[in-house]
Amino acid sequence: MLPFKLIYDDRYDLNLGVHVFPSQKYRLVHDQLLKEGHAASEDFLAPAPASDEDILRVHSQEYLYKLKTGSLSHTEIMRLEIPYSKSLMDACWLATGGSILAGQRALLDGWAANVGGGFHHAYPDHGEGFCVIHDVAVAVRRLQFDGAIQKAMIVDTDVHHGNGTAAIFGADDGVFTFSIHQEHNYPYPKPPSNIDVDLPDGIGDDDYLAILERHLHRAFEEFSPDILFYVAGADPYCEDQLGGLALTMEGLKRRDAMVFDYARRNQVPVALTLAGGYARQVADTITIHMNTILGACKAARR
Ligand SMILES: [Zn+2]
């Protein structure tokens, strides 16, 4: 039914209870895609958890050990801003496996979506800002290890800067990192990406899209990737509780379409991940994420 596979597992839910991060959103996006008839159950693939070997392509042995043994310090857990649990670890390993599979399927089919992932604030030696394992970085490293790709581009439109991504790939000419985000917002500091677009507070659709277009143009002039990982945060939305930009749902659709159009015109396979989204109404976050997936379907069918 869909022109590409969606990667999903019920255990993506981080089970946070009442929290600004609605981690039940993965299930809600999955359910709504089915309920509204956009997708059928055969459109979904279940990921295997990432192997520790794959996680170690990005993260330190010491950090991995602390995660597996539950021996993070109080300070380290505070920095994560989500409580540590065994089910959180399972969710992180699965979401990372999901992004690896999305990368592999994108190379086969041209497109794929992980209905999860996009944990762009995770660093090699620590997690922060709801991000434990940098699933996209692990996926890039795994695809490179397999010889499936040499060069990757990561386009990150989450309202928060992709600090983990920039830190991991800062010295790597094979991975081009692009982050368009609100300047005066978490995280601090913001290590440099290949292209960082620091936006002023309160920017709306037309200004945002004009700026995005200019910088996407430059990115594809400077770099020819074998795959594009899209970190498609829903949090530039005007009703977001952790964002200070003013994009509408329509503007976010146009944002996605622009990224997909650049990928398509440059014949670059796209693996998308959902990343952040903290709208006052959880239903809005679900709609925005769903729109991103449907936008990719539209681009894939062109
Ligand atoms: Zn965010």
XYZ file of C-alpha atoms and ligand atoms in Angstrom:
303
model
C 0.000 0.000 0.000
C 2.763 2.459 0.910
C 5.659 3.049 -1.498
C 8.189 2.169 1.230
C 8.497 0.431 4.573
C 7.790 1.878 7.990
C 9.883 0.549 10.846
C 8.111 0.237 14.176
C 7.834 -1.739 17.405
C 5.331 -1.271 20.245
C 8.291 -1.261 22.634
C 9.508 2.093 21.246
C 7.341 3.632 23.994
C 9.707 4.815 26.730
C 6.870 4.451 29.305
C 7.589 7.779 30.971
C 4.163 8.305 32.513
C 3.269 11.985 32.824
C 6.165 13.750 31.080
C 6.586 16.592 28.594
C 7.998 13.968 26.205
C 4.928 11.992 25.037
C 6.767 8.794 24.196
C 3.462 7.040 23.556
C 3.521 9.094 20.347
C 5.221 6.329 18.374
C 2.317 3.967 19.016
C -0.195 6.754 18.343
C 1.403 7.564 14.960
C 1.410 3.851 14.092
C -2.231 3.450 15.152
C -3.404 6.564 13.335
C -1.696 5.553 10.079
C -3.614 2.274 10.247
C -6.880 3.765 11.444
C -7.023 6.408 8.724
C -6.206 3.798 6.088
C -2.883 5.334 5.039
C -1.031 2.144 5.896
C -1.736 -1.565 6.342
C -0.017 -3.896 8.748
C 2.178 -5.292 5.940
C 3.698 -1.826 5.447
C 5.429 -2.154 8.813
C 8.659 -3.966 9.573
C 9.753 -4.795 13.104
C 13.382 -3.964 13.856
C 15.848 -6.158 15.709
C 17.568 -4.364 18.586
C 20.929 -2.906 17.592
C 23.890 -5.035 18.613
C 26.311 -3.728 21.225
C 28.941 -3.941 18.509
C 26.938 -1.430 16.465
C 26.364 0.885 19.456
C 30.128 0.864 20.058
C 30.743 2.261 16.577
C 29.618 5.585 18.128
C 29.465 5.275 21.909
C 32.204 4.619 24.439
C 32.669 1.265 26.123
C 32.320 2.961 29.522
C 28.998 4.615 28.666
C 27.634 1.374 27.198
C 28.627 -0.466 30.366
C 26.848 2.084 32.564
C 23.686 1.819 30.455
C 23.675 -1.966 30.537
C 24.386 -2.272 34.244
C 22.211 0.619 35.405
C 25.226 2.348 36.910
C 24.745 5.874 35.563
C 25.334 8.485 38.257
C 22.538 10.689 39.555
C 24.036 13.602 37.586
C 24.081 11.542 34.401
C 20.421 10.588 34.827
C 19.506 14.225 35.560
C 21.197 15.196 32.319
C 19.102 12.648 30.407
C 15.938 14.245 31.831
C 14.161 10.889 31.708
C 14.219 8.157 34.355
C 16.475 5.154 33.841
C 14.770 1.786 33.452
C 15.349 -1.545 31.782
C 12.436 -0.866 29.416
C 14.030 2.478 28.486
C 17.184 0.587 27.514
C 15.171 -1.918 25.451
C 13.426 0.977 23.690
C 16.743 2.683 22.891
C 18.355 -0.463 21.498
C 15.243 -1.151 19.399
C 14.937 2.415 18.089
C 18.593 2.239 17.072
C 17.997 -1.070 15.313
C 15.045 0.680 13.657
C 17.210 3.451 12.272
C 19.755 0.918 10.995
C 16.948 -0.972 9.253
C 15.504 2.286 7.889
C 18.910 3.074 6.387
C 19.189 -0.382 4.860
C 15.660 -0.247 3.430
C 16.172 3.267 2.090
C 19.154 1.982 0.113
C 16.960 -0.822 -1.295
C 13.703 1.050 -1.894
C 14.792 4.698 -2.105
C 12.864 5.641 1.027
C 12.151 4.314 4.518
C 10.861 5.707 7.782
C 11.632 4.761 11.329
C 8.469 5.604 13.293
C 10.801 6.551 16.122
C 14.440 7.552 16.565
C 16.144 10.867 15.899
C 17.881 11.003 19.296
C 20.271 13.712 18.159
C 21.393 15.000 21.585
C 23.243 11.802 22.544
C 27.046 12.088 22.675
C 29.554 9.225 22.500
C 30.112 9.261 26.272
C 26.805 10.540 27.662
C 23.136 11.083 26.937
C 21.118 14.242 27.421
C 17.850 15.934 26.512
C 15.779 12.689 26.355
C 18.427 11.088 24.093
C 20.343 8.010 25.254
C 21.773 6.420 22.099
C 22.405 8.374 18.884
C 20.459 6.007 16.639
C 21.147 7.919 13.410
C 24.895 8.082 14.021
C 24.972 4.353 14.790
C 23.030 3.667 11.580
C 25.438 5.759 9.502
C 28.447 4.006 11.014
C 26.913 0.586 10.461
C 26.093 1.303 6.802
C 29.642 2.558 6.302
C 31.061 -0.519 8.050
C 29.015 -2.771 5.732
C 30.339 -0.885 2.714
C 26.740 -0.006 1.805
C 27.551 3.725 1.768
C 30.563 5.956 1.996
C 29.010 9.366 2.537
C 25.938 10.427 4.469
C 24.132 13.697 5.005
C 22.097 14.298 8.148
C 19.461 17.009 7.768
C 18.063 17.963 11.161
C 15.041 20.269 11.314
C 14.213 19.655 14.972
C 13.834 23.008 16.754
C 16.812 22.089 18.936
C 20.349 22.025 17.557
C 21.773 18.575 16.738
C 24.628 18.839 19.215
C 25.353 15.121 19.497
C 25.403 14.740 15.719
C 27.811 17.663 15.351
C 30.083 16.342 18.094
C 30.178 12.807 16.673
C 30.846 13.770 13.060
C 32.696 17.077 13.555
C 35.999 15.740 12.277
C 34.514 13.393 9.676
C 34.575 14.495 6.028
C 32.359 11.557 5.090
C 29.321 12.797 6.993
C 27.783 16.181 6.285
C 25.747 17.568 9.170
C 23.032 20.188 8.727
C 21.015 21.667 11.584
C 18.343 24.375 11.330
C 17.175 25.326 14.812
C 16.189 28.082 17.223
C 19.368 29.848 18.333
C 18.194 30.827 21.820
C 17.155 27.398 23.015
C 18.689 24.217 24.411
C 21.352 22.862 23.864
C 24.246 24.973 25.086
C 26.889 24.837 23.784
C 26.144 24.009 20.155
C 29.220 22.361 18.607
C 29.539 23.261 14.918
C 27.741 21.270 12.216
C 28.823 21.597 8.578
C 25.880 23.946 8.202
C 24.233 25.503 11.241
C 21.257 27.758 10.679
C 20.587 29.721 13.874
C 17.034 31.045 13.722
C 15.648 33.963 15.713
C 12.734 33.377 18.092
C 9.247 33.377 16.617
C 10.111 32.912 12.944
C 7.127 31.896 10.773
C 6.554 29.725 7.708
C 7.654 31.940 4.843
C 10.849 33.247 6.421
C 11.757 29.777 7.667
C 11.206 28.150 4.284
C 13.192 30.791 2.413
C 16.137 30.309 4.783
C 15.874 26.503 4.653
C 15.832 26.522 0.866
C 18.933 28.697 0.642
C 20.907 26.444 2.968
C 19.704 23.147 1.481
C 20.829 24.456 -1.869
C 24.270 25.150 -0.437
C 24.436 21.741 1.287
C 23.796 19.857 -1.951
C 26.294 22.042 -3.803
C 28.964 21.217 -1.260
C 28.270 17.526 -0.741
C 26.926 14.504 -2.650
C 25.737 11.928 -0.112
C 24.919 8.264 -0.727
C 22.047 8.552 1.756
C 20.179 11.295 3.596
C 19.018 10.775 7.163
C 16.225 13.202 7.950
C 15.771 14.108 11.629
C 12.279 15.534 11.259
C 11.418 17.140 14.592
C 7.800 18.218 15.055
C 8.864 20.904 17.539
C 9.327 23.987 15.297
C 5.505 24.057 15.530
C 3.964 27.261 16.933
C 2.169 25.344 19.716
C 5.250 23.496 20.935
C 6.033 23.719 24.653
C 9.810 23.360 24.236
C 10.201 25.359 21.038
C 10.019 29.065 20.327
C 9.418 29.125 16.570
C 6.040 29.755 14.951
C 5.629 27.301 12.093
C 2.126 26.130 11.246
C 1.218 22.555 10.327
C 1.067 23.671 6.714
C 4.525 25.235 7.014
C 5.903 22.002 8.474
C 4.444 20.070 5.528
C 6.172 22.472 3.151
C 9.405 22.066 5.122
C 9.275 18.281 4.722
C 8.358 18.542 1.049
C 11.356 20.824 0.474
C 13.799 18.391 2.107
C 12.301 15.465 0.169
C 12.399 17.433 -3.067
C 16.112 18.144 -2.678
C 16.790 14.487 -1.966
C 14.694 13.326 -4.901
C 16.216 15.767 -7.374
C 19.695 14.708 -6.261
C 18.677 11.023 -6.372
C 19.595 10.434 -2.750
C 17.787 7.720 -0.754
C 16.039 9.037 2.357
C 15.768 7.401 5.777
C 13.598 9.450 8.070
C 13.339 9.504 11.845
C 10.809 11.420 13.950
C 12.836 13.224 16.694
C 11.170 15.750 19.051
C 7.612 17.061 19.376
C 6.013 18.570 22.489
C 2.875 20.318 21.278
C 0.391 21.379 23.949
C -2.017 18.904 22.336
C -0.322 15.517 21.806
C -2.689 15.001 18.855
C -0.928 17.853 17.026
C 2.458 16.184 17.445
C 0.971 12.951 16.069
C -0.485 14.766 13.056
C 2.817 16.520 12.294
C 4.793 13.259 12.458
C 2.173 11.513 10.331
C 2.290 14.337 7.803
C 6.070 13.898 7.516
C 5.611 10.213 6.667
C 2.794 10.964 4.215
C 4.895 13.727 2.656
C 7.647 11.204 2.041
C 5.082 8.864 0.443
C 3.997 11.656 -1.873
C 7.603 12.426 -2.833
C 8.375 8.719 -3.328
C 5.427 8.338 -5.718
C 6.501 11.244 -7.927
Zn 13.747 19.036 19.780
